[in-house]
Amino acid sequence: MTPDLHVVRDFAAADTAVRAGTDSSRLVVLCGQDETSARAAAARGIADHRGPMPERPHQAPWRTLVVIPTYNEKDNLEPIVQAILAYLDTDILIVDDGSPDGTGQIADRLAAANPKITVLHRQGKLGLGTAYLAGFALAHQRGYERVCEMDADFSHAPWDLPRLVHLSHDAELVIGSRYVRGGNTVGWDFKRRMLSRGANLYTRMMIGSGIRDNTAGFRCFHVNALQQLDLAAVAAQGYAFQIEMAYRIVRAGFRVKEVPIHFVDRQVGKSKMSGKIAREALMLVPKLRFKVPRGRKRS
Ligand SMILES: Nc1nc2c(ncn2[C@@H]2O[C@H](COP(=O)(O)OP(=O)(O)OP(=O)(O)O)[C@@H](O)[C@H]2O)c(=O)[nH]1
Ligand SMILES: [Mg+2]
C-alpha cells in the first residue's frame, strides 16, 4: 500500500505544513528532487521503518556538525547515525562518557569506517552540558558554521533535522519545539508530560524570554553566535543547560525560531532523567536573570 504522503517544495513549505497539522513522518520535501522518484524513495523508507527518506541526503547549506551525546546507547547509536546521514549531508560528533555498555567501541568502529564521523571519549558520566560545550568548541576549532544538538534515542526524528538546519538562515538558534502549534510529545506518561510542561511553565514565568520549549534538546546554533557568548560561565548540566543556553542567546540579542516537531519517547534503552536534573533546573532558573548579563562578549 502506498503511504499517504504530503509533498512540499522546500523546507519553509514543510514548516508551514507541520504547523498546520501534517505529520512530518509523511512529508516529502522536494528541494530539487524529481517528484516521482522522491515519492518512491519516501515510500520505500516508510516501508522499511526508516521514515520518508530522500533519494540522497539533503545538502546542508552550511558546514554543519551534529553533536550526539551518548551514555549507554549501544542499540541506538548505529541506527541513529545511519539515519542522520541518510537525511542530511553533515558531519557527526559522538561524545561518549565511557558508557559501560560498549557504546564507545561502536562509536570508534563507525568513525573508522566514515570520515564524516568523529568520536570524543570522556572518562565517566560528566553530563550533557559539558558534552555539548565540548562539541561547540570542536565545531569552532574545525570551522563549522552550524552545530546541532540531537539525542541518540530517536526522540528527535532524523527527518526533522534538515528542516531545523535549513530554517536557521535567519535565526541564530532554531529549536525543535514540542510546544508551538503543530508540535507535540508522543508516548510519554502523564507524570513525564507534566514534568516537562511544568518546567517550561516555570521557566516562562521566571524569565519570560518568549521561548515556549526551553528544555528542548533538538537545536541548531550558529557557531559564530556561540562564540560571542560567555560559555565558560555555563555550569548547568541537564535540562537546565538547555534553558540557560537559550536564555544566553536571547540576552545577547540573537534571534530564536521554534519549529514544531513530534517528540517520540525512547523505544530502546534507559532514560537518564533524574530528580537531580529537575532540581538543578528549579534552582538555576530564578538566578539566570542576575547571572546572565545583556549583551555579547567582547572578542
Ligand atoms: N555524553 C553523555 N551523554 C549523556 C549523558 N546523559 C544523557 N546523555 C545522552 O543525552 C541524550 C538525552 O538523554 P536521555 O536519557 O534520552 O534523556 P531525556 O531525553 O531527557 O530522557 P528520556 O528520553 O525520557 O529518557 C541521550 O543521547 C543520552 O544518551 C551524559 O552524562 N553524558
Ligand atoms: Mg531521550
Tab-separated table of C-alpha atoms and ligand atoms in Angstrom:
chain	number	residue	atom	x	y	z
A	1	MET	CA	0.000	0.000	0.000
A	2	THR	CA	1.334	3.468	-0.849
A	3	PRO	CA	1.536	5.556	2.276
A	4	ASP	CA	-0.333	8.806	2.467
A	5	LEU	CA	2.405	11.295	1.531
A	6	HIS	CA	2.374	15.068	1.635
A	7	VAL	CA	4.711	16.624	-0.928
A	8	VAL	CA	6.122	20.136	-0.475
A	9	ARG	CA	8.642	22.145	-2.456
A	10	ASP	CA	11.063	23.282	0.242
A	11	PHE	CA	11.665	23.451	3.983
A	12	ALA	CA	9.719	26.672	4.502
A	13	ALA	CA	6.654	24.942	2.987
A	14	ALA	CA	7.427	21.869	5.127
A	15	ASP	CA	7.326	24.019	8.238
A	16	THR	CA	4.001	25.565	7.253
A	17	ALA	CA	2.578	22.083	6.665
A	18	VAL	CA	3.722	20.755	10.060
A	19	ARG	CA	2.337	23.842	11.779
A	20	ALA	CA	-0.996	23.136	10.093
A	21	GLY	CA	-1.038	19.573	11.446
A	22	THR	CA	0.830	17.436	8.889
A	23	ASP	CA	2.882	14.663	10.480
A	24	SER	CA	6.486	15.207	9.343
A	25	SER	CA	6.976	11.435	9.092
A	26	ARG	CA	4.748	11.614	5.970
A	27	LEU	CA	6.343	14.699	4.474
A	28	VAL	CA	8.322	14.608	1.223
A	29	VAL	CA	10.448	17.728	0.847
A	30	LEU	CA	11.437	18.017	-2.789
A	31	CYS	CA	14.261	20.556	-2.601
A	32	GLY	CA	15.079	19.962	-6.256
A	33	GLN	CA	14.345	16.210	-6.372
A	34	ASP	CA	12.087	14.878	-9.098
A	35	GLU	CA	8.639	14.309	-7.578
A	36	THR	CA	8.034	10.773	-8.820
A	37	SER	CA	11.373	9.410	-7.629
A	38	ALA	CA	11.186	11.417	-4.383
A	39	ARG	CA	7.779	9.893	-3.638
A	40	ALA	CA	9.131	6.416	-4.409
A	41	ALA	CA	12.177	6.897	-2.134
A	42	ALA	CA	9.968	8.149	0.718
A	43	ALA	CA	7.536	5.254	0.300
A	44	ARG	CA	10.439	2.748	0.390
A	45	GLY	CA	11.851	4.426	3.509
A	46	ILE	CA	8.497	4.319	5.279
A	47	ALA	CA	8.009	0.649	4.334
A	48	ASP	CA	11.455	-0.105	5.860
A	49	HIS	CA	10.535	1.839	9.040
A	50	ARG	CA	13.166	4.441	8.210
A	51	GLY	CA	10.822	7.363	7.586
A	52	PRO	CA	10.256	9.456	4.428
A	53	MET	CA	13.801	9.087	3.093
A	54	PRO	CA	15.058	11.456	0.414
A	55	GLU	CA	16.717	9.948	-2.682
A	56	ARG	CA	20.029	11.258	-1.424
A	57	PRO	CA	20.800	13.251	1.733
A	58	HIS	CA	19.633	16.862	1.664
A	59	GLN	CA	22.501	19.229	1.133
A	60	ALA	CA	23.089	21.384	4.220
A	61	PRO	CA	23.561	24.990	3.102
A	62	TRP	CA	26.327	25.423	5.698
A	63	ARG	CA	29.189	23.316	7.052
A	64	THR	CA	27.275	21.511	9.766
A	65	LEU	CA	28.249	19.350	12.736
A	66	VAL	CA	25.632	17.295	14.592
A	67	VAL	CA	26.678	16.519	18.173
A	68	ILE	CA	25.231	13.368	19.741
A	69	PRO	CA	25.986	12.813	23.421
A	70	THR	CA	25.758	9.162	24.396
A	71	TYR	CA	25.574	7.223	27.604
A	72	ASN	CA	24.575	3.563	27.244
A	73	GLU	CA	23.040	3.814	23.775
A	74	LYS	CA	24.502	0.646	22.247
A	75	ASP	CA	21.312	-0.299	20.414
A	76	ASN	CA	20.519	3.223	19.206
A	77	LEU	CA	23.866	4.628	18.121
A	78	GLU	CA	24.486	2.938	14.779
A	79	PRO	CA	20.856	3.283	13.573
A	80	ILE	CA	20.665	6.977	14.543
A	81	VAL	CA	23.989	7.790	12.873
A	82	GLN	CA	22.949	5.992	9.653
A	83	ALA	CA	19.572	7.737	9.735
A	84	ILE	CA	21.088	11.203	10.177
A	85	LEU	CA	23.486	10.644	7.283
A	86	ALA	CA	20.629	9.420	5.091
A	87	TYR	CA	18.663	12.641	5.620
A	88	LEU	CA	21.383	15.302	5.783
A	89	ASP	CA	24.819	15.725	4.310
A	90	THR	CA	26.557	16.571	7.578
A	91	ASP	CA	29.412	15.599	9.860
A	92	ILE	CA	28.715	13.993	13.230
A	93	LEU	CA	30.485	14.159	16.583
A	94	ILE	CA	29.664	11.461	19.138
A	95	VAL	CA	30.532	12.418	22.716
A	96	ASP	CA	30.577	9.230	24.754
A	97	ASP	CA	31.118	9.276	28.504
A	98	GLY	CA	32.736	5.858	28.948
A	99	SER	CA	29.392	4.052	28.567
A	100	PRO	CA	29.660	0.725	30.420
A	101	ASP	CA	27.571	-0.990	27.694
A	102	GLY	CA	30.235	-0.554	25.000
A	103	THR	CA	28.671	2.373	23.068
A	104	GLY	CA	32.166	3.915	22.831
A	105	GLN	CA	33.545	0.924	20.893
A	106	ILE	CA	30.627	1.083	18.470
A	107	ALA	CA	31.342	4.795	18.000
A	108	ASP	CA	35.010	4.027	17.235
A	109	ARG	CA	34.009	1.441	14.655
A	110	LEU	CA	31.631	3.900	12.950
A	111	ALA	CA	34.288	6.642	12.928
A	112	ALA	CA	36.930	4.302	11.491
A	113	ALA	CA	34.602	3.469	8.597
A	114	ASN	CA	33.445	7.003	7.801
A	115	PRO	CA	35.496	10.231	7.842
A	116	LYS	CA	32.300	12.238	8.481
A	117	ILE	CA	32.154	10.772	11.999
A	118	THR	CA	34.356	11.805	14.935
A	119	VAL	CA	34.303	10.456	18.491
A	120	LEU	CA	35.218	12.181	21.704
A	121	HIS	CA	35.686	9.826	24.651
A	122	ARG	CA	35.421	11.214	28.142
A	123	GLN	CA	36.173	9.487	31.423
A	124	GLY	CA	32.896	8.701	33.161
A	125	LYS	CA	29.466	10.316	33.083
A	126	LEU	CA	30.264	14.028	33.036
A	127	GLY	CA	26.809	15.220	31.978
A	128	LEU	CA	25.045	16.574	28.940
A	129	GLY	CA	26.057	20.196	29.417
A	130	THR	CA	29.819	19.681	29.250
A	131	ALA	CA	29.355	17.151	26.425
A	132	TYR	CA	27.686	19.839	24.310
A	133	LEU	CA	30.207	22.511	25.325
A	134	ALA	CA	32.990	20.192	24.124
A	135	GLY	CA	31.052	19.751	20.878
A	136	PHE	CA	30.648	23.519	20.430
A	137	ALA	CA	34.392	24.029	20.981
A	138	LEU	CA	35.267	21.416	18.366
A	139	ALA	CA	32.764	22.919	15.913
A	140	HIS	CA	34.521	26.277	16.267
A	141	GLN	CA	38.049	24.836	16.023
A	142	ARG	CA	37.189	22.955	12.843
A	143	GLY	CA	35.446	25.853	11.129
A	144	TYR	CA	31.845	24.592	11.104
A	145	GLU	CA	29.125	27.209	10.564
A	146	ARG	CA	26.280	25.342	12.266
A	147	VAL	CA	26.275	22.987	15.225
A	148	CYS	CA	23.250	20.867	16.115
A	149	GLU	CA	22.222	19.092	19.305
A	150	MET	CA	20.373	15.822	18.983
A	151	ASP	CA	19.623	12.830	21.252
A	152	ALA	CA	20.718	9.324	20.307
A	153	ASP	CA	17.422	7.703	21.283
A	154	PHE	CA	15.241	8.603	18.228
A	155	SER	CA	13.126	11.017	20.288
A	156	HIS	CA	14.245	13.569	17.712
A	157	ALA	CA	13.224	12.371	14.256
A	158	PRO	CA	16.131	12.331	11.801
A	159	TRP	CA	13.803	13.590	9.030
A	160	ASP	CA	13.205	16.790	11.049
A	161	LEU	CA	16.922	17.619	11.193
A	162	PRO	CA	17.279	19.097	7.653
A	163	ARG	CA	14.290	21.386	8.369
A	164	LEU	CA	15.973	22.731	11.519
A	165	VAL	CA	19.229	23.380	9.699
A	166	HIS	CA	17.652	24.968	6.605
A	167	LEU	CA	15.465	27.273	8.678
A	168	SER	CA	18.493	28.635	10.546
A	169	HIS	CA	19.196	31.181	7.778
A	170	ASP	CA	17.539	33.955	9.785
A	171	ALA	CA	17.851	32.737	13.388
A	172	GLU	CA	20.997	32.111	15.415
A	173	LEU	CA	19.121	29.405	17.324
A	174	VAL	CA	16.466	27.100	15.887
A	175	ILE	CA	14.649	24.908	18.405
A	176	GLY	CA	12.739	21.750	17.508
A	177	SER	CA	9.765	22.605	19.682
A	178	ARG	CA	7.019	20.483	21.207
A	179	TYR	CA	5.093	23.454	22.488
A	180	VAL	CA	4.327	25.518	19.399
A	181	ARG	CA	1.394	24.879	17.035
A	182	GLY	CA	1.931	21.573	15.245
A	183	GLY	CA	4.353	20.206	17.866
A	184	ASN	CA	3.634	17.510	20.475
A	185	THR	CA	5.002	14.616	22.514
A	186	VAL	CA	4.134	11.004	21.753
A	187	GLY	CA	4.277	8.150	24.240
A	188	TRP	CA	5.043	9.982	27.464
A	189	ASP	CA	3.011	9.094	30.550
A	190	PHE	CA	1.090	11.776	32.439
A	191	LYS	CA	3.870	12.327	35.007
A	192	ARG	CA	6.577	12.854	32.379
A	193	ARG	CA	4.336	15.215	30.399
A	194	MET	CA	3.570	17.256	33.497
A	195	LEU	CA	7.248	17.449	34.425
A	196	SER	CA	8.155	18.835	31.012
A	197	ARG	CA	5.158	21.189	30.800
A	198	GLY	CA	5.761	22.315	34.404
A	199	ALA	CA	9.448	23.016	33.773
A	200	ASN	CA	8.536	25.126	30.739
A	201	LEU	CA	5.756	26.998	32.505
A	202	TYR	CA	8.056	27.704	35.441
A	203	THR	CA	10.796	28.952	33.114
A	204	ARG	CA	8.406	31.189	31.191
A	205	MET	CA	7.071	32.684	34.417
A	206	MET	CA	10.513	33.241	35.887
A	207	ILE	CA	12.453	34.567	32.905
A	208	GLY	CA	9.799	35.038	30.211
A	209	SER	CA	12.106	35.107	27.217
A	210	GLY	CA	9.256	34.328	24.807
A	211	ILE	CA	10.527	30.800	24.110
A	212	ARG	CA	7.877	28.086	24.546
A	213	ASP	CA	10.061	24.961	24.643
A	214	ASN	CA	13.021	25.926	26.791
A	215	THR	CA	14.133	22.417	27.696
A	216	ALA	CA	14.172	21.001	24.154
A	217	GLY	CA	17.372	19.207	23.210
A	218	PHE	CA	16.914	19.330	19.424
A	219	ARG	CA	18.612	22.501	18.245
A	220	CYS	CA	20.674	24.197	15.588
A	221	PHE	CA	23.037	27.040	16.572
A	222	HIS	CA	25.160	29.393	14.512
A	223	VAL	CA	28.718	28.662	15.610
A	224	ASN	CA	29.721	32.329	15.390
A	225	ALA	CA	26.866	33.299	17.740
A	226	LEU	CA	28.038	30.746	20.316
A	227	GLN	CA	31.493	32.310	20.109
A	228	GLN	CA	30.024	35.582	21.295
A	229	LEU	CA	28.564	34.059	24.473
A	230	ASP	CA	30.396	33.567	27.731
A	231	LEU	CA	30.337	29.772	27.527
A	232	ALA	CA	32.942	29.436	30.286
A	233	ALA	CA	30.277	30.678	32.716
A	234	VAL	CA	27.770	27.906	31.847
A	235	ALA	CA	27.704	25.382	34.647
A	236	ALA	CA	24.304	23.708	34.167
A	237	GLN	CA	24.072	20.083	33.080
A	238	GLY	CA	20.644	18.577	32.415
A	239	TYR	CA	17.511	20.440	31.272
A	240	ALA	CA	18.955	23.489	32.994
A	241	PHE	CA	21.716	23.548	30.383
A	242	GLN	CA	19.168	23.889	27.582
A	243	ILE	CA	17.274	26.598	29.483
A	244	GLU	CA	20.478	28.520	30.174
A	245	MET	CA	21.781	28.307	26.590
A	246	ALA	CA	18.503	29.568	25.123
A	247	TYR	CA	18.425	32.413	27.646
A	248	ARG	CA	22.016	33.404	26.870
A	249	ILE	CA	21.212	33.550	23.152
A	250	VAL	CA	18.186	35.790	23.814
A	251	ARG	CA	20.064	38.062	26.240
A	252	ALA	CA	22.831	38.500	23.681
A	253	GLY	CA	20.207	39.854	21.271
A	254	PHE	CA	20.230	36.906	18.871
A	255	ARG	CA	17.162	35.571	17.072
A	256	VAL	CA	15.414	32.360	18.129
A	257	LYS	CA	12.976	30.411	15.973
A	258	GLU	CA	10.885	27.478	17.171
A	259	VAL	CA	9.863	24.897	14.594
A	260	PRO	CA	7.260	22.269	15.509
A	261	ILE	CA	8.346	18.663	16.000
A	262	HIS	CA	6.738	15.490	17.258
A	263	PHE	CA	8.898	14.256	20.122
A	264	VAL	CA	8.663	10.468	20.481
A	265	ASP	CA	9.518	8.710	23.739
A	266	ARG	CA	12.561	6.460	23.502
A	267	GLN	CA	11.807	2.900	22.332
A	268	VAL	CA	15.134	1.323	23.313
A	269	GLY	CA	17.458	1.891	26.273
A	270	LYS	CA	17.011	3.649	29.599
A	271	SER	CA	16.160	7.245	30.458
A	272	LYS	CA	18.815	9.267	32.274
A	273	MET	CA	16.222	11.675	33.621
A	274	SER	CA	16.507	12.050	37.404
A	275	GLY	CA	15.283	14.104	40.334
A	276	LYS	CA	18.716	15.699	40.436
A	277	ILE	CA	18.292	17.055	36.905
A	278	ALA	CA	14.858	18.518	37.774
A	279	ARG	CA	16.175	20.094	40.988
A	280	GLU	CA	19.081	21.663	39.119
A	281	ALA	CA	16.627	23.449	36.801
A	282	LEU	CA	14.404	24.503	39.705
A	283	MET	CA	17.343	26.148	41.475
A	284	LEU	CA	19.038	27.666	38.449
A	285	VAL	CA	16.186	29.354	36.589
A	286	PRO	CA	15.446	32.116	39.143
A	287	LYS	CA	19.151	33.021	39.199
A	288	LEU	CA	19.539	33.345	35.432
A	289	ARG	CA	18.313	36.938	35.243
A	290	PHE	CA	21.192	38.029	37.517
A	291	LYS	CA	23.732	35.575	36.233
A	292	VAL	CA	23.410	36.332	32.523
A	293	PRO	CA	24.064	39.982	31.644
A	294	ARG	CA	22.648	41.517	28.484
A	295	GLY	CA	24.964	41.885	25.501
A	296	ARG	CA	27.735	39.939	23.869
A	297	LYS	CA	31.255	39.042	24.840
A	298	ARG	CA	33.903	41.364	23.506
A	299	SER	CA	36.405	39.471	21.403
B	1	LIG	N1	27.879	12.004	26.947
B	1	LIG	C1	26.792	11.981	27.731
B	1	LIG	N2	25.570	11.748	27.195
B	1	LIG	C2	24.501	11.738	28.013
B	1	LIG	C3	24.589	11.926	29.411
B	1	LIG	N3	23.324	11.854	29.928
B	1	LIG	C4	22.495	11.622	28.896
B	1	LIG	N4	23.191	11.540	27.738
B	1	LIG	C5	22.662	11.356	26.375
B	1	LIG	O1	21.878	12.506	26.108
B	1	LIG	C6	20.741	12.187	25.326
B	1	LIG	C7	19.458	12.539	26.106
B	1	LIG	O2	19.364	11.717	27.235
B	1	LIG	P1	18.034	10.891	27.635
B	1	LIG	O3	18.354	9.823	28.606
B	1	LIG	O4	17.354	10.460	26.394
B	1	LIG	O5	17.290	11.982	28.388
B	1	LIG	P2	15.899	12.551	28.102
B	1	LIG	O6	15.676	12.642	26.637
B	1	LIG	O7	15.817	13.772	28.921
B	1	LIG	O8	15.008	11.470	28.788
B	1	LIG	P3	14.200	10.238	28.146
B	1	LIG	O9	14.235	10.346	26.680
B	1	LIG	O10	12.906	10.350	28.743
B	1	LIG	O11	14.866	9.001	28.554
B	1	LIG	C8	20.866	10.711	25.005
B	1	LIG	O12	21.514	10.561	23.762
B	1	LIG	C9	21.742	10.189	26.150
B	1	LIG	O13	22.469	9.027	25.804
B	1	LIG	C10	25.902	12.161	29.959
B	1	LIG	O14	26.095	12.336	31.148
B	1	LIG	N5	26.950	12.179	29.077
B	2	MG	MG	15.649	10.981	25.436
